[in-house]
mmCIF file with all atom_site columns, C-alpha atoms and ligand atoms in Angstrom:
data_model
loop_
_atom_site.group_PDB
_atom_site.id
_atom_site.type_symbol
_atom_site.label_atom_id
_atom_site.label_alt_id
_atom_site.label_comp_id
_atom_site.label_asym_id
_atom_site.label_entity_id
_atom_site.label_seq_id
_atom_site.pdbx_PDB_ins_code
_atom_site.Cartn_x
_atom_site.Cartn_y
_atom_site.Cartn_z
_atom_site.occupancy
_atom_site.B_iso_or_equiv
_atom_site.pdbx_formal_charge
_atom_site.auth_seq_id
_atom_site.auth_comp_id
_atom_site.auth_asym_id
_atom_site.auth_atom_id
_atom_site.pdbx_PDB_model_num
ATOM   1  C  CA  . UNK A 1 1  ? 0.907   -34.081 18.304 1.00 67.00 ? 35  UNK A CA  1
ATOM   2  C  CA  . UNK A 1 2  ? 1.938   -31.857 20.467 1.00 92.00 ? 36  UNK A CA  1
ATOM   3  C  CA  . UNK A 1 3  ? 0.164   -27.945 20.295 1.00 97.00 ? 37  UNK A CA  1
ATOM   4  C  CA  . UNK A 1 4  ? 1.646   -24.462 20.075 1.00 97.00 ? 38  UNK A CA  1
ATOM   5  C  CA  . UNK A 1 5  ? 0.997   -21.002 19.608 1.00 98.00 ? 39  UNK A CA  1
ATOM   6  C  CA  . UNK A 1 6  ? 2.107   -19.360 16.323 1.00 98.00 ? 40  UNK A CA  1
ATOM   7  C  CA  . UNK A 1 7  ? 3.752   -16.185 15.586 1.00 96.00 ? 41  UNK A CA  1
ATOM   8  C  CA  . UNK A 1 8  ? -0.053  -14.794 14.563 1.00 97.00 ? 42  UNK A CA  1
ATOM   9  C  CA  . UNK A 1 9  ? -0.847  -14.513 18.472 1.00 97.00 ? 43  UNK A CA  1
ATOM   10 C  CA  . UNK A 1 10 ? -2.020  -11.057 19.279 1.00 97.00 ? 44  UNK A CA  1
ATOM   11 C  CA  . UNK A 1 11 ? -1.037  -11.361 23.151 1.00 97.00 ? 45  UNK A CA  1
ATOM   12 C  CA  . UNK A 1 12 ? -4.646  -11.228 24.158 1.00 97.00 ? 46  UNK A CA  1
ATOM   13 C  CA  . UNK A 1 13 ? -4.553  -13.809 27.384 1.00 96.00 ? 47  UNK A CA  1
ATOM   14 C  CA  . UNK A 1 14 ? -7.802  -15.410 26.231 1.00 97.00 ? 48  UNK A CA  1
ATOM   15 C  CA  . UNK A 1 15 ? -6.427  -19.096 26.435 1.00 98.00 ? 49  UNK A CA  1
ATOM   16 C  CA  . UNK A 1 16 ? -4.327  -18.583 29.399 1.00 98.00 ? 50  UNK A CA  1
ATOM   17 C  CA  . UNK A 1 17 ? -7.386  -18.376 31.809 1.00 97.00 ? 51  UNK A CA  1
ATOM   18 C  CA  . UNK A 1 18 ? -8.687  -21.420 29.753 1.00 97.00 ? 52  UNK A CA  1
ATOM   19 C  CA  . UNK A 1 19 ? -5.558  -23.490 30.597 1.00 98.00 ? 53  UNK A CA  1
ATOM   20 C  CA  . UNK A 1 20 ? -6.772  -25.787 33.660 1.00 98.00 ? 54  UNK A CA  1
ATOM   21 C  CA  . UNK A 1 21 ? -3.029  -26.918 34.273 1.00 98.00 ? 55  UNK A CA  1
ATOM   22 C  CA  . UNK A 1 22 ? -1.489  -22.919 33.858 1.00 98.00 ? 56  UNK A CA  1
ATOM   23 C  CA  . UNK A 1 23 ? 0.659   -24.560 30.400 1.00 98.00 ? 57  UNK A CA  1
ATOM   24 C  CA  . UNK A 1 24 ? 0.560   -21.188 28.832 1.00 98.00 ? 58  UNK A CA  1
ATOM   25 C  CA  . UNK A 1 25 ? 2.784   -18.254 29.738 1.00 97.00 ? 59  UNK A CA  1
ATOM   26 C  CA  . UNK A 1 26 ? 3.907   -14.712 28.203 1.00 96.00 ? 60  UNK A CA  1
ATOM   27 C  CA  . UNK A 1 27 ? 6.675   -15.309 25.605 1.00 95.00 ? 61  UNK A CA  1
ATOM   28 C  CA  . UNK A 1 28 ? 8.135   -11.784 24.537 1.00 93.00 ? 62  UNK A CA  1
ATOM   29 C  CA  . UNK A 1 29 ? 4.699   -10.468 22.714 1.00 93.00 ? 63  UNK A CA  1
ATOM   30 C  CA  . UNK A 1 30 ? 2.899   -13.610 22.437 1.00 96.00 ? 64  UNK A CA  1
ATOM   31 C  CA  . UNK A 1 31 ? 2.241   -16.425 24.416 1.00 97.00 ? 65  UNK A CA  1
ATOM   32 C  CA  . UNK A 1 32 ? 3.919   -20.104 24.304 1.00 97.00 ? 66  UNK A CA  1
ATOM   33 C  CA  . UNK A 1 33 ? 2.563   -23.530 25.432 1.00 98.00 ? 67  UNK A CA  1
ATOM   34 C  CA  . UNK A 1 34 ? 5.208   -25.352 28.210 1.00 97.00 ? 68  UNK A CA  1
ATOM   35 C  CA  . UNK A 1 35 ? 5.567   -28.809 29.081 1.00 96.00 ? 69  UNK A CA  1
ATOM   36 C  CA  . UNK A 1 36 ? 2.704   -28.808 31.354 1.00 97.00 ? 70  UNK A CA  1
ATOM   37 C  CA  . UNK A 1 37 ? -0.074  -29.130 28.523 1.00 97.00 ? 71  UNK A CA  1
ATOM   38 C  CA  . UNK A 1 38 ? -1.840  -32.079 28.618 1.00 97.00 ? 72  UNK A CA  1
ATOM   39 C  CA  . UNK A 1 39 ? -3.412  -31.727 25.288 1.00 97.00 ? 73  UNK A CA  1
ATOM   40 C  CA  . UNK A 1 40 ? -6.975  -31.214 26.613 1.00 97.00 ? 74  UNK A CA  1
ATOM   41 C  CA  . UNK A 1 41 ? -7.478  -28.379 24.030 1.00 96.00 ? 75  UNK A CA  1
ATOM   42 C  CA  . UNK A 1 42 ? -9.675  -26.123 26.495 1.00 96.00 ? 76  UNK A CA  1
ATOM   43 C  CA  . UNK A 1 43 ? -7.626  -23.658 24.590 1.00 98.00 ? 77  UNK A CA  1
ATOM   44 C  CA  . UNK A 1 44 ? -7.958  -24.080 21.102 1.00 97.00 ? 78  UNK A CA  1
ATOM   45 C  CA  . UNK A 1 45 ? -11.225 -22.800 20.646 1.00 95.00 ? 79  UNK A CA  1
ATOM   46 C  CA  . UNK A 1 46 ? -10.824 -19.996 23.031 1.00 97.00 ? 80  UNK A CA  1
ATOM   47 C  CA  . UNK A 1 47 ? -8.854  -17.926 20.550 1.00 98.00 ? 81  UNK A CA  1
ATOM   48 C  CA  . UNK A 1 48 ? -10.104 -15.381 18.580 1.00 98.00 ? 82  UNK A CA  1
ATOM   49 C  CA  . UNK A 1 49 ? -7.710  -16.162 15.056 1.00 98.00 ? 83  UNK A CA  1
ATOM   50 C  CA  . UNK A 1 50 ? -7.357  -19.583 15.664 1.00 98.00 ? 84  UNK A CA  1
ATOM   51 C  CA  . UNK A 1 51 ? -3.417  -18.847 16.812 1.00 98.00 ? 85  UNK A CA  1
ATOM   52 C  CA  . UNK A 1 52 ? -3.157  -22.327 18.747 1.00 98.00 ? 86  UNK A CA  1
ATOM   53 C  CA  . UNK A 1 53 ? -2.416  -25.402 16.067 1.00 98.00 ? 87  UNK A CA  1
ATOM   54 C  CA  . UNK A 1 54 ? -0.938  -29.040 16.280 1.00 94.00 ? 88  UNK A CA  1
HETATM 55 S  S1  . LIG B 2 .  ? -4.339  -28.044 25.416 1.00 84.85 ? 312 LIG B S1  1
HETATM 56 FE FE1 . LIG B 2 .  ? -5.189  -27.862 27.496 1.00 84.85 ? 312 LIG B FE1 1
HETATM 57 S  S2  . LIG B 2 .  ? -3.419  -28.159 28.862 1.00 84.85 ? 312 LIG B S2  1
HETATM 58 FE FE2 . LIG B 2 .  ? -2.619  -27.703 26.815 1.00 84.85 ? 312 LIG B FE2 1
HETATM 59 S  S3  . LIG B 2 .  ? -2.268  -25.497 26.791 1.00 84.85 ? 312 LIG B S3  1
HETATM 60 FE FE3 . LIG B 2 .  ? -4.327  -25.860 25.929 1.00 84.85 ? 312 LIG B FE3 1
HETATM 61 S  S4  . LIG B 2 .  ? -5.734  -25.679 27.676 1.00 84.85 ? 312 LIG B S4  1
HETATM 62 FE FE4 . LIG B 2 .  ? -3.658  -25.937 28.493 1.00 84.85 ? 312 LIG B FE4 1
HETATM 63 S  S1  . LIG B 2 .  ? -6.053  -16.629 22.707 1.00 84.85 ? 313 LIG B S1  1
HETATM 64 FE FE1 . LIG B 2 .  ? -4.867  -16.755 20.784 1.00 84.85 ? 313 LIG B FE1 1
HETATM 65 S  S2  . LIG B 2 .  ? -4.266  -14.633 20.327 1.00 84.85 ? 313 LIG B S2  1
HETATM 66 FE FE2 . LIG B 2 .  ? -4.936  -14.691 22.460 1.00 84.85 ? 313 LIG B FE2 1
HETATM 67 S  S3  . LIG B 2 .  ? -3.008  -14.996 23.650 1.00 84.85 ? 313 LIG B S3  1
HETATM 68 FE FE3 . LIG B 2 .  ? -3.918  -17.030 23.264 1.00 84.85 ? 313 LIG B FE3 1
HETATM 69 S  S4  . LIG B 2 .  ? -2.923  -17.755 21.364 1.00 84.85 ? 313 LIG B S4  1
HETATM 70 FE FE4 . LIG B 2 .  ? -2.593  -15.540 21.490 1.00 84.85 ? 313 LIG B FE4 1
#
């Protein structure tokens, strides 16, 4: 069940200062989730449309 960001993201950085471990990172426009998540979902409810899913 892993998470990602979908193509919605508006590049706003909100869930990358969530991100305890640093799993999210600048992907062209938008952002992507790496490896490195541990599926805490610290981030999920930081964004604004709802741009992070399972
Ligand atoms: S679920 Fe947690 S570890 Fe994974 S990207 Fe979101 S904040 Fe980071
Ligand atoms: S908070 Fe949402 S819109 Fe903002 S960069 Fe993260 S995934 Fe994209």
């Amino acid at each position: 069940m892993a998470l990602r960001i979908t193509e919605d993201c508006i590049g706003c950085g909100t869930c990358v200062e969530e991100c305890p471990v640093g799993a999210i990172v600048e992907s062209g426009e938008i952002f992507k989730i790496t490896d490195e998540c541990n599926e805490c979902r610290a981030c999920v409810n930081s964004c604004p449309i709802s741009a992070i899913v399972e």
